[in-house]
GROMACS .gro file of C-alpha atoms in nm:
model
  436
    1MET     CA    1  -5.618   3.082  -3.030
    2ARG     CA    2  -5.967   3.214  -3.008
    3VAL     CA    3  -6.145   3.238  -3.337
    4PRO     CA    4  -6.405   3.529  -3.341
    5PRO     CA    5  -6.728   3.426  -3.510
    6PRO     CA    6  -6.877   3.636  -3.789
    7PRO     CA    7  -7.155   3.877  -3.716
    8SER     CA    8  -7.430   3.636  -3.856
    9PRO     CA    9  -7.289   3.298  -3.862
   10SER     CA   10  -7.369   3.091  -4.174
   11TYR     CA   11  -7.189   2.900  -4.445
   12GLU     CA   12  -7.246   2.700  -4.757
   13VAL     CA   13  -7.050   2.379  -4.866
   14TRP     CA   14  -7.052   2.201  -5.210
   15ALA     CA   15  -6.856   1.942  -5.388
   16VAL     CA   16  -6.635   2.041  -5.683
   17ALA     CA   17  -6.735   1.853  -6.000
   18GLY     CA   18  -6.486   1.785  -6.284
   19ILE     CA   19  -6.183   1.665  -6.091
   20PRO     CA   20  -6.027   1.391  -6.328
   21GLU     CA   21  -5.873   1.070  -6.214
   22VAL     CA   22  -5.558   1.174  -6.042
   23ARG     CA   23  -5.221   1.007  -6.136
   24PRO     CA   24  -4.867   1.030  -5.991
   25GLY     CA   25  -4.716   1.365  -6.070
   26ASP     CA   26  -5.031   1.557  -6.121
   27ASP     CA   27  -5.051   1.914  -5.996
   28LEU     CA   28  -5.348   1.917  -5.765
   29ALA     CA   29  -5.362   2.291  -5.735
   30ARG     CA   30  -5.394   2.305  -6.119
   31LEU     CA   31  -5.662   2.043  -6.128
   32VAL     CA   32  -5.867   2.226  -5.873
   33ALA     CA   33  -5.811   2.562  -6.029
   34ASP     CA   34  -5.935   2.425  -6.362
   35ALA     CA   35  -6.249   2.274  -6.197
   36ALA     CA   36  -6.328   2.558  -5.958
   37PRO     CA   37  -6.195   2.885  -6.099
   38GLU     CA   38  -6.467   3.069  -5.897
   39LEU     CA   39  -6.276   3.016  -5.567
   40ARG     CA   40  -6.265   3.337  -5.361
   41ASP     CA   41  -6.049   3.477  -5.075
   42GLY     CA   42  -6.162   3.313  -4.743
   43ASP     CA   43  -6.279   2.991  -4.897
   44ILE     CA   44  -6.174   2.669  -4.735
   45LEU     CA   45  -6.086   2.371  -4.961
   46LEU     CA   46  -6.136   2.017  -4.833
   47VAL     CA   47  -5.934   1.764  -5.021
   48THR     CA   48  -5.959   1.390  -4.980
   49SER     CA   49  -5.631   1.239  -4.885
   50LYS     CA   50  -5.653   0.968  -5.145
   51ILE     CA   51  -5.601   1.199  -5.438
   52VAL     CA   52  -5.318   1.370  -5.258
   53SER     CA   53  -5.156   1.030  -5.212
   54LYS     CA   54  -5.207   0.950  -5.584
   55ALA     CA   55  -5.056   1.275  -5.698
   56GLU     CA   56  -4.754   1.233  -5.469
   57GLY     CA   57  -4.693   0.879  -5.585
   58ARG     CA   58  -4.779   0.716  -5.249
   59ILE     CA   59  -4.869   0.399  -5.439
   60VAL     CA   60  -4.661   0.100  -5.352
   61ARG     CA   61  -4.666  -0.258  -5.460
   62ALA     CA   62  -4.750  -0.505  -5.186
   63ASP     CA   63  -4.819  -0.872  -5.180
   64SER     CA   64  -5.095  -0.794  -4.932
   65ARG     CA   65  -5.246  -0.497  -4.761
   66GLU     CA   66  -5.138  -0.651  -4.426
   67GLU     CA   67  -4.783  -0.640  -4.535
   68ALA     CA   68  -4.815  -0.267  -4.612
   69ILE     CA   69  -4.991  -0.208  -4.278
   70ASP     CA   70  -4.698  -0.375  -4.102
   71ALA     CA   71  -4.456  -0.135  -4.279
   72GLU     CA   72  -4.650   0.172  -4.186
   73THR     CA   73  -4.718   0.075  -3.823
   74VAL     CA   74  -4.529   0.234  -3.542
   75ARG     CA   75  -4.740   0.085  -3.257
   76VAL     CA   76  -5.037  -0.149  -3.242
   77VAL     CA   77  -5.308   0.011  -3.017
   78ALA     CA   78  -5.578  -0.262  -3.040
   79ARG     CA   79  -5.654  -0.572  -3.242
   80ARG     CA   80  -5.982  -0.768  -3.304
   81GLY     CA   81  -5.961  -1.040  -3.556
   82PRO     CA   82  -5.802  -0.895  -3.872
   83LEU     CA   83  -5.880  -0.538  -3.772
   84ARG     CA   84  -5.598  -0.338  -3.625
   85ILE     CA   85  -5.601   0.011  -3.478
   86VAL     CA   86  -5.238   0.131  -3.498
   87GLU     CA   87  -5.039   0.458  -3.465
   88ASN     CA   88  -4.869   0.511  -3.808
   89ARG     CA   89  -4.569   0.696  -3.925
   90GLN     CA   90  -4.766   1.025  -3.936
   91GLY     CA   91  -4.854   0.987  -3.571
   92LEU     CA   92  -5.223   0.917  -3.640
   93VAL     CA   93  -5.401   0.650  -3.451
   94MET     CA   94  -5.647   0.476  -3.699
   95ALA     CA   95  -5.755   0.159  -3.848
   96ALA     CA   96  -5.501  -0.022  -4.075
   97ALA     CA   97  -5.257   0.270  -4.054
   98GLY     CA   98  -5.452   0.453  -4.331
   99VAL     CA   99  -5.344   0.203  -4.587
  100ASP     CA  100  -5.610   0.177  -4.862
  101ALA     CA  101  -5.647  -0.093  -5.123
  102SER     CA  102  -5.953   0.048  -5.293
  103ASN     CA  103  -5.952   0.252  -5.626
  104THR     CA  104  -5.604   0.149  -5.698
  105GLU     CA  105  -5.457  -0.125  -5.934
  106PRO     CA  106  -5.450  -0.487  -5.814
  107GLY     CA  107  -5.135  -0.564  -5.619
  108THR     CA  108  -5.093  -0.198  -5.507
  109VAL     CA  109  -5.202   0.001  -5.216
  110LEU     CA  110  -5.222   0.369  -5.124
  111LEU     CA  111  -5.036   0.509  -4.828
  112LEU     CA  112  -5.131   0.833  -4.664
  113PRO     CA  113  -4.936   1.145  -4.772
  114GLU     CA  114  -4.594   1.146  -4.605
  115ASN     CA  115  -4.648   1.492  -4.470
  116PRO     CA  116  -5.019   1.591  -4.492
  117ASP     CA  117  -4.957   1.942  -4.355
  118ALA     CA  118  -4.685   2.012  -4.622
  119SER     CA  119  -4.928   1.874  -4.888
  120ALA     CA  120  -5.196   2.120  -4.789
  121ALA     CA  121  -4.953   2.403  -4.780
  122ALA     CA  122  -4.841   2.321  -5.147
  123ILE     CA  123  -5.195   2.315  -5.273
  124ARG     CA  124  -5.268   2.646  -5.108
  125ALA     CA  125  -4.954   2.802  -5.246
  126GLY     CA  126  -5.043   2.667  -5.589
  127LEU     CA  127  -5.399   2.818  -5.580
  128ARG     CA  128  -5.266   3.159  -5.464
  129GLU     CA  129  -5.034   3.161  -5.775
  130LEU     CA  130  -5.285   3.030  -6.023
  131LEU     CA  131  -5.596   3.210  -5.907
  132SER     CA  132  -5.463   3.495  -5.681
  133VAL     CA  133  -5.678   3.380  -5.406
  134ASP     CA  134  -5.614   3.336  -5.029
  135VAL     CA  135  -5.779   3.013  -4.928
  136GLY     CA  136  -5.737   2.756  -4.651
  137VAL     CA  137  -5.670   2.391  -4.743
  138ILE     CA  138  -5.760   2.077  -4.526
  139VAL     CA  139  -5.648   1.737  -4.627
  140THR     CA  140  -5.907   1.489  -4.497
  141ASP     CA  141  -5.931   1.116  -4.423
  142THR     CA  142  -6.182   0.890  -4.272
  143PHE     CA  143  -6.163   0.777  -3.914
  144GLY     CA  144  -6.357   0.577  -3.672
  145ARG     CA  145  -6.377   0.708  -3.310
  146PRO     CA  146  -6.376   0.545  -2.970
  147TRP     CA  147  -6.732   0.503  -2.810
  148ARG     CA  148  -6.901   0.607  -3.138
  149THR     CA  149  -7.041   0.378  -3.417
  150GLY     CA  150  -6.972   0.494  -3.770
  151LEU     CA  151  -6.706   0.678  -3.961
  152THR     CA  152  -6.636   1.049  -4.021
  153ASP     CA  153  -6.384   1.265  -4.209
  154VAL     CA  154  -6.126   1.445  -4.000
  155ALA     CA  155  -5.825   1.677  -4.084
  156ILE     CA  156  -5.500   1.510  -4.116
  157GLY     CA  157  -5.329   1.812  -4.298
  158ALA     CA  158  -5.404   2.182  -4.291
  159ALA     CA  159  -5.271   2.500  -4.411
  160GLY     CA  160  -5.411   2.853  -4.365
  161VAL     CA  161  -5.684   2.740  -4.123
  162HIS     CA  162  -5.702   2.775  -3.752
  163VAL     CA  163  -5.741   2.398  -3.670
  164LEU     CA  164  -5.839   2.466  -3.303
  165ASP     CA  165  -6.064   2.716  -3.141
  166ASP     CA  166  -5.956   2.760  -2.788
  167LEU     CA  167  -6.245   2.877  -2.572
  168ARG     CA  168  -6.069   2.831  -2.235
  169GLY     CA  169  -6.073   3.150  -2.018
  170GLY     CA  170  -6.404   3.267  -2.175
  171THR     CA  171  -6.758   3.213  -2.041
  172ASP     CA  172  -7.076   3.055  -2.179
  173ALA     CA  173  -7.410   3.225  -2.233
  174HIS     CA  174  -7.482   3.200  -1.857
  175GLY     CA  175  -7.149   3.347  -1.749
  176ASN     CA  176  -6.999   3.010  -1.640
  177PRO     CA  177  -6.621   2.988  -1.700
  178LEU     CA  178  -6.493   2.765  -1.974
  179SER     CA  179  -6.195   2.585  -1.849
  180ALA     CA  180  -6.155   2.284  -2.080
  181THR     CA  181  -6.329   2.366  -2.418
  182VAL     CA  182  -6.101   2.347  -2.718
  183VAL     CA  183  -6.296   2.296  -3.041
  184ALA     CA  184  -6.151   2.095  -3.329
  185THR     CA  185  -6.264   2.328  -3.599
  186ALA     CA  186  -6.056   2.160  -3.867
  187ASP     CA  187  -6.226   1.836  -3.792
  188GLU     CA  188  -6.562   1.988  -3.801
  189LEU     CA  189  -6.488   2.142  -4.150
  190ALA     CA  190  -6.372   1.802  -4.281
  191ALA     CA  191  -6.690   1.634  -4.166
  192ALA     CA  192  -6.895   1.909  -4.331
  193GLY     CA  193  -6.720   1.839  -4.656
  194ASP     CA  194  -6.774   1.472  -4.645
  195LEU     CA  195  -7.150   1.529  -4.644
  196VAL     CA  196  -7.134   1.649  -4.992
  197LYS     CA  197  -6.822   1.458  -5.129
  198GLY     CA  198  -6.975   1.122  -5.013
  199LYS     CA  199  -6.767   0.806  -4.990
  200ALA     CA  200  -6.833   0.656  -5.338
  201ALA     CA  201  -6.950   0.968  -5.547
  202GLY     CA  202  -6.610   1.036  -5.709
  203LEU     CA  203  -6.613   1.391  -5.568
  204PRO     CA  204  -6.275   1.425  -5.378
  205VAL     CA  205  -6.282   1.789  -5.323
  206ALA     CA  206  -6.534   2.029  -5.150
  207VAL     CA  207  -6.538   2.394  -5.077
  208VAL     CA  208  -6.670   2.574  -4.770
  209ARG     CA  209  -6.768   2.941  -4.814
  210GLY     CA  210  -6.878   3.194  -4.551
  211LEU     CA  211  -6.622   3.104  -4.273
  212GLY     CA  212  -6.333   3.324  -4.375
  213HIS     CA  213  -6.273   3.409  -4.009
  214MET     CA  214  -6.135   3.066  -3.959
  215LEU     CA  215  -5.837   3.135  -4.190
  216GLY     CA  216  -5.501   3.213  -4.040
  217ASP     CA  217  -5.139   3.113  -4.076
  218GLY     CA  218  -4.941   2.899  -3.837
  219SER     CA  219  -5.175   2.621  -3.757
  220THR     CA  220  -5.116   2.265  -3.875
  221ALA     CA  221  -5.324   1.946  -3.836
  222ALA     CA  222  -5.036   1.790  -3.643
  223GLN     CA  223  -5.159   2.009  -3.344
  224LEU     CA  224  -5.481   1.791  -3.342
  225VAL     CA  225  -5.288   1.484  -3.232
  226ARG     CA  226  -5.250   1.439  -2.864
  227THR     CA  227  -4.924   1.382  -2.719
  228ALA     CA  228  -4.858   1.049  -2.544
  229THR     CA  229  -4.850   1.234  -2.200
  230ASP     CA  230  -5.194   1.396  -2.264
  231ASP     CA  231  -5.369   1.098  -2.424
  232MET     CA  232  -5.572   0.926  -2.145
  233PHE     CA  233  -5.686   0.660  -2.392
  234ARG     CA  234  -5.347   0.567  -2.552
  235LEU     CA  235  -5.382   0.199  -2.465
  236GLY     CA  236  -5.626  -0.032  -2.661
  237THR     CA  237  -5.799  -0.350  -2.544
  238SER     CA  238  -5.587  -0.664  -2.509
  239GLU     CA  239  -5.285  -0.460  -2.595
  240ALA     CA  240  -5.335  -0.247  -2.296
  241VAL     CA  241  -5.187  -0.507  -2.064
  242ARG     CA  242  -4.901  -0.586  -2.308
  243GLU     CA  243  -4.832  -0.209  -2.358
  244ALA     CA  244  -4.832  -0.142  -1.981
  245VAL     CA  245  -4.596  -0.436  -1.923
  246THR     CA  246  -4.346  -0.330  -2.193
  247GLN     CA  247  -4.370   0.030  -2.088
  248ARG     CA  248  -4.273  -0.055  -1.724
  249ARG     CA  249  -3.915   0.046  -1.662
  250THR     CA  250  -3.694   0.069  -1.350
  251VAL     CA  251  -3.685   0.446  -1.300
  252ARG     CA  252  -3.407   0.577  -1.086
  253ALA     CA  253  -3.463   0.962  -1.121
  254PHE     CA  254  -3.782   1.141  -1.042
  255THR     CA  255  -3.915   1.490  -1.056
  256ALA     CA  256  -4.031   1.680  -0.739
  257GLU     CA  257  -4.401   1.652  -0.853
  258PRO     CA  258  -4.608   1.493  -0.579
  259VAL     CA  259  -4.752   1.136  -0.633
  260ASP     CA  260  -5.133   1.110  -0.623
  261PRO     CA  261  -5.204   0.866  -0.333
  262ALA     CA  262  -5.522   0.764  -0.509
  263ALA     CA  263  -5.315   0.640  -0.807
  264VAL     CA  264  -5.100   0.424  -0.576
  265ARG     CA  265  -5.417   0.276  -0.418
  266ARG     CA  266  -5.544   0.179  -0.752
  267ALA     CA  267  -5.215   0.008  -0.822
  268VAL     CA  268  -5.258  -0.187  -0.492
  269GLU     CA  269  -5.603  -0.291  -0.614
  270ALA     CA  270  -5.451  -0.433  -0.918
  271ALA     CA  271  -5.167  -0.593  -0.713
  272VAL     CA  272  -5.412  -0.804  -0.493
  273THR     CA  273  -5.572  -0.965  -0.798
  274ALA     CA  274  -5.262  -1.176  -0.837
  275PRO     CA  275  -5.295  -1.558  -0.798
  276ALA     CA  276  -5.219  -1.703  -0.452
  277PRO     CA  277  -5.216  -2.050  -0.287
  278HIS     CA  278  -5.515  -2.196  -0.102
  279HIS     CA  279  -5.734  -1.879  -0.172
  280THR     CA  280  -5.516  -1.679   0.062
  281THR     CA  281  -5.426  -1.309   0.048
  282PRO     CA  282  -5.050  -1.295   0.117
  283TRP     CA  283  -4.996  -0.927   0.007
  284ARG     CA  284  -4.970  -0.624   0.237
  285PHE     CA  285  -4.850  -0.279   0.119
  286VAL     CA  286  -4.708  -0.018   0.350
  287LEU     CA  287  -4.736   0.322   0.190
  288LEU     CA  288  -4.493   0.588   0.308
  289GLU     CA  289  -4.659   0.911   0.217
  290SER     CA  290  -4.485   1.153   0.448
  291GLU     CA  291  -4.119   1.270   0.401
  292ALA     CA  292  -4.069   1.206   0.775
  293ALA     CA  293  -4.171   0.838   0.757
  294ARG     CA  294  -3.951   0.786   0.449
  295ARG     CA  295  -3.653   0.955   0.610
  296GLU     CA  296  -3.678   0.766   0.937
  297LEU     CA  297  -3.704   0.422   0.761
  298LEU     CA  298  -3.421   0.493   0.513
  299ASP     CA  299  -3.189   0.635   0.782
  300ALA     CA  300  -3.245   0.320   0.993
  301MET     CA  301  -3.179   0.093   0.689
  302ARG     CA  302  -2.876   0.281   0.602
  303ASP     CA  303  -2.732   0.252   0.950
  304ALA     CA  304  -2.807  -0.123   0.957
  305TRP     CA  305  -2.638  -0.161   0.608
  306ILE     CA  306  -2.321   0.035   0.713
  307GLU     CA  307  -2.302  -0.188   1.014
  308ASP     CA  308  -2.325  -0.504   0.807
  309LEU     CA  309  -2.069  -0.367   0.554
  310ARG     CA  310  -1.820  -0.296   0.834
  311ARG     CA  311  -1.873  -0.638   0.986
  312ASP     CA  312  -1.794  -0.775   0.633
  313GLY     CA  313  -1.462  -0.587   0.637
  314LYS     CA  314  -1.552  -0.325   0.366
  315THR     CA  315  -1.356  -0.010   0.361
  316GLU     CA  316  -1.516   0.320   0.441
  317GLU     CA  317  -1.464   0.430   0.074
  318SER     CA  318  -1.635   0.118  -0.044
  319ILE     CA  319  -1.925   0.165   0.198
  320THR     CA  320  -1.978   0.525   0.083
  321LYS     CA  321  -2.005   0.420  -0.273
  322ARG     CA  322  -2.251   0.137  -0.200
  323ILE     CA  323  -2.463   0.372   0.017
  324ARG     CA  324  -2.471   0.628  -0.268
  325ARG     CA  325  -2.591   0.363  -0.507
  326GLY     CA  326  -2.886   0.315  -0.281
  327ASP     CA  327  -3.002   0.675  -0.326
  328VAL     CA  328  -3.288   0.576  -0.563
  329LEU     CA  329  -3.520   0.525  -0.258
  330ARG     CA  330  -3.407   0.842  -0.085
  331ASN     CA  331  -3.462   1.046  -0.396
  332ALA     CA  332  -3.825   0.913  -0.463
  333PRO     CA  333  -4.120   1.134  -0.343
  334TYR     CA  334  -4.321   0.816  -0.252
  335LEU     CA  335  -4.221   0.477  -0.119
  336ALA     CA  336  -4.426   0.154  -0.084
  337VAL     CA  337  -4.301  -0.153   0.115
  338PRO     CA  338  -4.467  -0.469  -0.015
  339CYS     CA  339  -4.489  -0.742   0.254
  340MET     CA  340  -4.572  -1.102   0.262
  341VAL     CA  341  -4.788  -1.278   0.519
  342MET     CA  342  -4.839  -1.654   0.526
  343ASP     CA  343  -5.180  -1.659   0.680
  344GLY     CA  344  -5.355  -1.981   0.566
  345ALA     CA  345  -5.020  -2.167   0.481
  346HIS     CA  346  -5.025  -2.536   0.535
  347THR     CA  347  -4.773  -2.700   0.777
  348TYR     CA  348  -4.670  -3.050   0.671
  349GLY     CA  349  -4.397  -3.125   0.931
  350HIS     CA  350  -4.165  -3.209   0.646
  351ALA     CA  351  -3.879  -2.986   0.559
  352ARG     CA  352  -3.912  -3.019   0.173
  353ARG     CA  353  -4.283  -2.980   0.155
  354ASP     CA  354  -4.274  -2.690   0.404
  355ALA     CA  355  -4.004  -2.516   0.198
  356ALA     CA  356  -4.221  -2.561  -0.110
  357GLU     CA  357  -4.518  -2.413   0.068
  358ARG     CA  358  -4.318  -2.099   0.157
  359GLU     CA  359  -4.201  -2.065  -0.204
  360MET     CA  360  -4.558  -2.079  -0.318
  361PHE     CA  361  -4.629  -1.768  -0.106
  362VAL     CA  362  -4.309  -1.595  -0.223
  363VAL     CA  363  -4.408  -1.652  -0.584
  364ALA     CA  364  -4.764  -1.517  -0.513
  365THR     CA  365  -4.617  -1.208  -0.354
  366GLY     CA  366  -4.390  -1.153  -0.644
  367ALA     CA  367  -4.688  -1.172  -0.870
  368GLY     CA  368  -4.856  -0.911  -0.665
  369VAL     CA  369  -4.554  -0.681  -0.672
  370GLN     CA  370  -4.542  -0.722  -1.052
  371ASN     CA  371  -4.906  -0.628  -1.085
  372PHE     CA  372  -4.831  -0.331  -0.872
  373LEU     CA  373  -4.547  -0.218  -1.083
  374VAL     CA  374  -4.739  -0.262  -1.411
  375ALA     CA  375  -5.035  -0.075  -1.270
  376LEU     CA  376  -4.817   0.209  -1.168
  377ALA     CA  377  -4.693   0.227  -1.535
  378GLY     CA  378  -5.053   0.241  -1.642
  379GLU     CA  379  -5.095   0.543  -1.412
  380ARG     CA  380  -4.796   0.707  -1.587
  381LEU     CA  381  -4.583   0.673  -1.279
  382GLY     CA  382  -4.219   0.551  -1.275
  383SER     CA  383  -4.106   0.296  -1.024
  384ALA     CA  384  -3.808   0.097  -0.907
  385TRP     CA  385  -3.830  -0.224  -0.702
  386VAL     CA  386  -3.529  -0.244  -0.470
  387SER     CA  387  -3.465  -0.549  -0.251
  388SER     CA  388  -3.293  -0.375   0.044
  389THR     CA  389  -3.576  -0.412   0.299
  390MET     CA  390  -3.527  -0.792   0.272
  391PHE     CA  391  -3.190  -0.753   0.423
  392CYS     CA  392  -3.303  -0.577   0.742
  393ARG     CA  393  -3.651  -0.704   0.804
  394ASP     CA  394  -3.626  -0.655   1.178
  395VAL     CA  395  -3.530  -0.296   1.135
  396VAL     CA  396  -3.808  -0.225   0.892
  397ARG     CA  397  -4.076  -0.400   1.119
  398LYS     CA  398  -3.947  -0.187   1.413
  399VAL     CA  399  -3.951   0.140   1.235
  400LEU     CA  400  -4.281   0.091   1.070
  401GLY     CA  401  -4.444  -0.080   1.372
  402LEU     CA  402  -4.536  -0.388   1.165
  403PRO     CA  403  -4.647  -0.725   1.305
  404GLU     CA  404  -4.384  -1.001   1.337
  405ASP     CA  405  -4.540  -1.206   1.070
  406TRP     CA  406  -4.519  -0.928   0.798
  407GLU     CA  407  -4.210  -1.005   0.593
  408PRO     CA  408  -4.085  -0.695   0.398
  409MET     CA  409  -4.015  -0.793   0.036
  410GLY     CA  410  -3.819  -0.500  -0.080
  411ALA     CA  411  -3.922  -0.141  -0.136
  412VAL     CA  412  -4.065   0.035  -0.439
  413ALA     CA  413  -3.964   0.390  -0.517
  414ILE     CA  414  -4.247   0.584  -0.694
  415GLY     CA  415  -4.266   0.906  -0.874
  416HIS     CA  416  -4.285   1.088  -1.197
  417PRO     CA  417  -3.985   1.000  -1.433
  418ALA     CA  418  -3.733   1.286  -1.464
  419ALA     CA  419  -3.662   1.184  -1.823
  420ALA     CA  420  -3.813   0.974  -2.095
  421PRO     CA  421  -3.710   0.610  -2.056
  422ARG     CA  422  -3.453   0.462  -2.288
  423GLU     CA  423  -3.570   0.246  -2.572
  424ARG     CA  424  -3.593  -0.111  -2.443
  425VAL     CA  425  -3.378  -0.371  -2.629
  426PRO     CA  426  -3.608  -0.625  -2.764
  427ARG     CA  427  -3.583  -0.969  -2.611
  428PRO     CA  428  -3.715  -1.250  -2.826
  429ALA     CA  429  -3.897  -1.514  -2.637
  430ASP     CA  430  -3.721  -1.820  -2.790
  431PRO     CA  431  -3.403  -1.807  -2.553
  432PHE     CA  432  -3.627  -1.833  -2.257
  433ILE     CA  433  -3.848  -2.124  -2.390
  434ALA     CA  434  -3.796  -2.498  -2.368
  435VAL     CA  435  -4.045  -2.711  -2.561
  436ARG     CA  436  -4.095  -3.073  -2.474
   0.00000   0.00000   0.00000
């Protein structure tokens, strides 16, 4: 929502002195009320997550911090040496899952609050009861940020504060429309508080006064976390390739949303980086972007398939079922037909060596197709590789007007997945490995 500014914007911020060492079971609202009885309606309280974790007993014994990080990690985003950027159980992407081994007894670590928004709400309710004040509460933690050096505090929990200021639909001072500006006000408040709390000053709570217009019910810090579909930077460094590979699925149902042709071309650019024999480029991709082209090809392939099945003695009922199973291509809003060409192949005049030469080109083409599928997953597009064009290459060449030396190597259905993919059953590597 849009947060209206005060008539004369200004505020003050200070750290609260006198907060004692927090222990499990302590009432944080009581500790703050005792240390800051002067709190007023409209004040915003900034509370370091570490004391929230201590009060809530989020202290666990661990043989090592790494062990605790493993337990709190949902997804590894990036890794460099011992440093890990991960998504933790709260959905936050941060270093070490927020596990802290400082200011706690040896052999123990601090985990982040289990539900920081609920923690903020509890502190707010406690202060309302103890001091009869309506304040906002933000639970803060320290984050690094992509592209920026250094750390800053951000909001991981909030209650009674508008965490976002949505300026979209408004105009700037020159009358230009604002179409994408949403300000993370809760993070800005958290950073302001950190300027007076400090990282090592023993002052875990700060107060902001003068910004009462930012108070309001209904917002939570969970709204600050981008969803996976909106996160353009979800993947990390070396993990990006692994994530794209593991996220690739065979998608058989698509929405009607059009496919961006530029995204497919970027995937082709990735495909043609695959290894190939003799410095050749054996990949060709025919992109069927019009519905008419897709329908003409698929109708011709269907007719050829039916003819083959009848020749094999299949019943009409059996043929109908088989054709229906091939509808994944027909239901896709975009098709690509990868082809192999053997320009540059060596001819040995020896059956075994010539067969091996062809196999090298087939493997190289397969590597290109795999690159293509993984790159499509990176573009958030679903795909399904279907081998059917390999069974009627003459038909495909004729319909698409391809040269005789282009060998269709299946077809790839492309589109936006109609549903979230099912969880992949993990496959350990050992059954597929032989060590000598």
